[in-house]
Tab-separated table of C-alpha atoms in Angstrom:
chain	number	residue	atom	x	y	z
A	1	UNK	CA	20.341	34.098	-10.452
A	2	UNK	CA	17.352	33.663	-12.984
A	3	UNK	CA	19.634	31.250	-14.917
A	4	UNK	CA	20.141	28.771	-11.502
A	5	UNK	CA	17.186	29.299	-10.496
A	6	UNK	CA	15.512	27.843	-13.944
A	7	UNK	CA	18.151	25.060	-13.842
A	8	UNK	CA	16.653	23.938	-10.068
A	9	UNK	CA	12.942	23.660	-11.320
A	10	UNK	CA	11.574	20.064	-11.426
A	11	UNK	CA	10.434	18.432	-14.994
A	12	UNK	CA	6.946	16.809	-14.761
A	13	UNK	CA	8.811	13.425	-14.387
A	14	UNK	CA	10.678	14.635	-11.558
A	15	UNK	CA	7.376	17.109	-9.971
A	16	UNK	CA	5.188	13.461	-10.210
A	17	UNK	CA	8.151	11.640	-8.348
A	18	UNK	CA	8.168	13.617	-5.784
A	19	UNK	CA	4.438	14.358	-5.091
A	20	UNK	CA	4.711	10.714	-4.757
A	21	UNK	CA	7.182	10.222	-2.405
A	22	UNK	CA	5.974	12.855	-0.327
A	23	UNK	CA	2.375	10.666	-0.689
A	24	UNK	CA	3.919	7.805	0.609
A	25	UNK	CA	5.550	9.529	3.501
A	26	UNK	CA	1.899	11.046	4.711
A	27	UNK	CA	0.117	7.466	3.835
A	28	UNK	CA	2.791	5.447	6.156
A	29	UNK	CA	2.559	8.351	9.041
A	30	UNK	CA	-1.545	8.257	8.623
A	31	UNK	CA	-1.120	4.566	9.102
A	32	UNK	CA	1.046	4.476	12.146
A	33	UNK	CA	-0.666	7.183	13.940
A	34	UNK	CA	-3.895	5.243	13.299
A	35	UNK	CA	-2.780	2.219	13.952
A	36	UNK	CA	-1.386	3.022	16.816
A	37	UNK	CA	-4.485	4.749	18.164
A	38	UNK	CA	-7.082	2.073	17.226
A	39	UNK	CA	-5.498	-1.410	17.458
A	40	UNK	CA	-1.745	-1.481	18.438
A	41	UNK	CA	-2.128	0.399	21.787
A	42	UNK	CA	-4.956	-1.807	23.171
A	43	UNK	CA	-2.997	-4.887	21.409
A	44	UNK	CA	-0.276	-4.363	23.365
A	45	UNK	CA	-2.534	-3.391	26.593
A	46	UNK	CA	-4.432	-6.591	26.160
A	47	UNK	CA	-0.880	-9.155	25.641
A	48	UNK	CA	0.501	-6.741	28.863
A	49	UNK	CA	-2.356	-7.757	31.054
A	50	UNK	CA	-2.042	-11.455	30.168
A	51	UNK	CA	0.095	-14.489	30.472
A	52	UNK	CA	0.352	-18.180	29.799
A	53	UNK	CA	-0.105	-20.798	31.442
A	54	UNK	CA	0.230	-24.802	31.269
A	55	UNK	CA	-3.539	-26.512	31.114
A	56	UNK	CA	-4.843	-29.998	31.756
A	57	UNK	CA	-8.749	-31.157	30.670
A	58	UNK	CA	-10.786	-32.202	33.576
A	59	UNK	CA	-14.276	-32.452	32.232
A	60	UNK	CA	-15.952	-32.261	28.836
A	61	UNK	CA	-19.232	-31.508	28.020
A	62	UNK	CA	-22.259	-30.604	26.417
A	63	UNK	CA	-24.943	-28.592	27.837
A	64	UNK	CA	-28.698	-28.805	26.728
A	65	UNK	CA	-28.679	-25.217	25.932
A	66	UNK	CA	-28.348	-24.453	22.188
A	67	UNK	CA	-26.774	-20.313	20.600
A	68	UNK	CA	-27.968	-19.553	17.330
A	69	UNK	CA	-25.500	-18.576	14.545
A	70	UNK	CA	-26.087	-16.588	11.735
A	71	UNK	CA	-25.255	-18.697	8.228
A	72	UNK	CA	-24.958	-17.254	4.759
A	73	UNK	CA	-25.745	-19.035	1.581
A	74	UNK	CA	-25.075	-16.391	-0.984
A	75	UNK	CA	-25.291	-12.472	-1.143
A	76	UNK	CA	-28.520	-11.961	-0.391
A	77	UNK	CA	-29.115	-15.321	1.217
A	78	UNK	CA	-28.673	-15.446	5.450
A	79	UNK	CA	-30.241	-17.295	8.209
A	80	UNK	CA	-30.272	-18.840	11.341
A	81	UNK	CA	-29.267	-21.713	12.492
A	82	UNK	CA	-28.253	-23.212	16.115
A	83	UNK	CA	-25.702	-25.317	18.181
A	84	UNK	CA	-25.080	-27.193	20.851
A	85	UNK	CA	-22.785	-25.409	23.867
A	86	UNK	CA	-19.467	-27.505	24.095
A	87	UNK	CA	-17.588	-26.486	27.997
A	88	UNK	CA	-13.738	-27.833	28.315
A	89	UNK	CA	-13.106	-27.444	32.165
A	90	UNK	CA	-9.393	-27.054	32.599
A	91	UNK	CA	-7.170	-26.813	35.578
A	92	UNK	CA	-4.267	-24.374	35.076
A	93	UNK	CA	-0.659	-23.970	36.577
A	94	UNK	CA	-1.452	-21.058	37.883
A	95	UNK	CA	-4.248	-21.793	39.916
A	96	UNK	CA	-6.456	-24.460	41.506
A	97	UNK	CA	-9.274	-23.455	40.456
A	98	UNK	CA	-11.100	-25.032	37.354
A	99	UNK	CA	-11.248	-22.471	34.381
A	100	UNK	CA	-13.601	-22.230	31.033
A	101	UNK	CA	-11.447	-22.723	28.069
A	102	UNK	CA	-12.053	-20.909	25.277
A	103	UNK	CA	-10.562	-21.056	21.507
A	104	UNK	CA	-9.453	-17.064	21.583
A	105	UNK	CA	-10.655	-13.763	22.872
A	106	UNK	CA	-12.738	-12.993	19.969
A	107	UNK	CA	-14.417	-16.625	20.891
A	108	UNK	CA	-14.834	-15.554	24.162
A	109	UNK	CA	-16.276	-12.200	23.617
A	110	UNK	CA	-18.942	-13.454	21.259
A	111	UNK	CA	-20.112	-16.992	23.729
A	112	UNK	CA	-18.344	-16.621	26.964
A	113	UNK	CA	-20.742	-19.455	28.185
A	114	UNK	CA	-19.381	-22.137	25.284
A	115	UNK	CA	-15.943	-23.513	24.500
A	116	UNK	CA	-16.483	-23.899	20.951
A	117	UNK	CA	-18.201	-22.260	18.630
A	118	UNK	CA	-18.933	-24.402	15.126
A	119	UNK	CA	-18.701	-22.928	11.637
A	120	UNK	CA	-22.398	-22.034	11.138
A	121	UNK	CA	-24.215	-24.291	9.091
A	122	UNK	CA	-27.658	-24.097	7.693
A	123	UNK	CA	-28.299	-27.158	9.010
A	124	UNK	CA	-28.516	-27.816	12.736
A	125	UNK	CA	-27.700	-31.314	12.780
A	126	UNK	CA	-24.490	-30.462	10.628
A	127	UNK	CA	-23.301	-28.010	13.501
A	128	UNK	CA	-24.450	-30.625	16.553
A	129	UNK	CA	-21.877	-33.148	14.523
A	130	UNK	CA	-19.049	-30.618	14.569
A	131	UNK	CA	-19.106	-29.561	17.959
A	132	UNK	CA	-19.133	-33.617	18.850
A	133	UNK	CA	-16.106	-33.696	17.026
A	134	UNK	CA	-14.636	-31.266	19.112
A	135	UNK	CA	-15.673	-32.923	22.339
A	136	UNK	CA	-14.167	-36.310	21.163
A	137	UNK	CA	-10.952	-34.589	19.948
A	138	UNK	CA	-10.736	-33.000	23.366
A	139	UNK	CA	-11.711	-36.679	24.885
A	140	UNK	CA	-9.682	-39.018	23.157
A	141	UNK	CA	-6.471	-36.980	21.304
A	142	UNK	CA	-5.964	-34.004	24.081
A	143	UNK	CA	-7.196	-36.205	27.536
A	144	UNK	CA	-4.524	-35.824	30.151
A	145	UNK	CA	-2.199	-34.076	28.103
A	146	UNK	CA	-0.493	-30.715	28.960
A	147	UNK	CA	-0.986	-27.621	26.717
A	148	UNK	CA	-0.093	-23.921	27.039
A	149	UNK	CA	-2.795	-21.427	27.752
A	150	UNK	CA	-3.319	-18.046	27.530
A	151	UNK	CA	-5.483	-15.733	30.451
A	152	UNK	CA	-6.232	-11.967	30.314
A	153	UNK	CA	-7.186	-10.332	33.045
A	154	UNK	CA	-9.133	-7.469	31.725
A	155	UNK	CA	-11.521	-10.499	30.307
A	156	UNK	CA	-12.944	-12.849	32.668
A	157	UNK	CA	-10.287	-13.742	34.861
A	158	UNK	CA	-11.826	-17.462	35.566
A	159	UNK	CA	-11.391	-17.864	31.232
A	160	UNK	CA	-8.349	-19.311	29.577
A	161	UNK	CA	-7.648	-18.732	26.247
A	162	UNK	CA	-6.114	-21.645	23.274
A	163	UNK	CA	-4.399	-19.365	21.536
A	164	UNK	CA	-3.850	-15.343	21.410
A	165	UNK	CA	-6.086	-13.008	18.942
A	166	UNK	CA	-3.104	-10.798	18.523
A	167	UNK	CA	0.252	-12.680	18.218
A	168	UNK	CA	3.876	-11.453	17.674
A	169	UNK	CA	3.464	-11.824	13.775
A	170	UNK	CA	0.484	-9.979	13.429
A	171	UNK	CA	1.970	-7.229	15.539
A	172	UNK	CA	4.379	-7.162	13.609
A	173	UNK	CA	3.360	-6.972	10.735
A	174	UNK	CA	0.762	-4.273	11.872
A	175	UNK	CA	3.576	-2.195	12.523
A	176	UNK	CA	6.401	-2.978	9.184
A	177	UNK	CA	4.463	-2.063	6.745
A	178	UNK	CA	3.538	1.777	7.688
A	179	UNK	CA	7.065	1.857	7.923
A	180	UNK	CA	8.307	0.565	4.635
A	181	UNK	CA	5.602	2.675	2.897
A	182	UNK	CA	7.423	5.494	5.038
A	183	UNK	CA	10.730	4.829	4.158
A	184	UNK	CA	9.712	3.858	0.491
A	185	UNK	CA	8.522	8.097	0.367
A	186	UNK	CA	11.528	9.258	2.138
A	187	UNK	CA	14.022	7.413	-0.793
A	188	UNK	CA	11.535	8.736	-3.366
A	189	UNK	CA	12.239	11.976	-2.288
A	190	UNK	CA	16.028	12.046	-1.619
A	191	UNK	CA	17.028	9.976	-5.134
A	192	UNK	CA	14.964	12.731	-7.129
A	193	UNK	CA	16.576	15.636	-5.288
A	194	UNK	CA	20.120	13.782	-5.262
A	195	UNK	CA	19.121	13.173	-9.136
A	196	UNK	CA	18.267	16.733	-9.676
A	197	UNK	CA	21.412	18.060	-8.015
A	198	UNK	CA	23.569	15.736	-10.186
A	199	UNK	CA	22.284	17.221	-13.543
A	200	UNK	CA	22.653	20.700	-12.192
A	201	UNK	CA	26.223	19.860	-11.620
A	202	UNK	CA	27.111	18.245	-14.764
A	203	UNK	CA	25.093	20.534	-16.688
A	204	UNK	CA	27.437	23.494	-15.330
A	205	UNK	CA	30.466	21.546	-15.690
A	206	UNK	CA	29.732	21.137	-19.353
A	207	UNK	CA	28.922	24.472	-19.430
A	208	UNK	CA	32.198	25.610	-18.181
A	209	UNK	CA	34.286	23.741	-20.683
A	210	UNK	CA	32.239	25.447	-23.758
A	211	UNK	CA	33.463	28.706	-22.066
């Protein structure tokens, strides 16, 4: 009993392989769970809630207001600069009604009054320049053309959305890798104790012959 019971205990190779399987297994079940609870659940809550749409341009733009933006110049270097409020009026497919657009729901969150909001520069005239880029793009390339849209109702249900914050690749991607680190732990694990068991066998098979 003393003898298989010696034979069963782990080598410090073989201890170390294991703690780090087992490791891995709590690091990709930490990151589920916690994805899950913080950003996953209200991802999926937030694509649920929404749709897409097909959107034409009716009117573009620029108000007289100006937003400041925050600009950094190195790491102890930040300012403030400001830019010129850009609207794209579009009418939808689903609905009469003109609607804001907006680049995504992070945009949307941080100006809901603007359509575009420029990489901050230090200088003012530098982000008046970009957003009349924008307008002329939306002028002259987009015009009359169709595009597909994205609305959310939980946001402002008179907003339409360019593209999605949270997209299908993101998602999954948010949700494959807890899972390979899981499954990594799990083969960890198994291999050593399928390893362990193997030399225990041989070991009393050769130890039968000697006999």
């Amino acid at each position: 009993m003393a003898r298989s019971r010696a034979a069963y205990e782990y080598t410090e190779a073989e201890d170390k392989s294991m703690r780090l399987g087992f490791l891995l297994i709590a690091a990709g079940l930490l990151s589920l769970l916690g994805l899950g609870c913080c950003w996953l659940r209200p991802a999926l809550q937030e694509r649920g809630s929404g749709g897409s749409a097909n959107c034409t341009v009716l009117a573009v733009r620029q108000l007289g207001e100006r937003f400041a933006c925050t600009f950094s110049c190195g790491a102890a270097c930040r300012g403030t600069a400001r830019y010129p409020c850009l609207q794209v009026l579009v009418r939808t497919s689903r609905s009469a009604a003109p609607a804001l657009l907006h680049e995504d729901e992070r945009q949307l969150r941080t100006n809901p009054k603007c359509s575009y909001i420029p990489p901050c520069a230090r200088d003012d005239q530098e982000n008046s320049e970009n957003v009349t880029y924008k307008q002329k793009y939306w002028k002259e390339k987009v015009g009359s053309q169709p595009f597909t849209c994205y609305f959310n109702q939980h946001l402002r249900p008179d907003d339409v959305m360019l593209k999605r914050t949270h997209d299908e690749t993101v998602l999954l991607h948010c949700f494959l890798w807890p899972l390979v680190t899981f499954l990594v732990g799990v083969l960890i694990v198994v291999l050593t104790i399928c390893a362990k068991s193997l030399a225990v066998r041989a070991e009393a098979i050769k130890k039968k012959k000697h006999l």
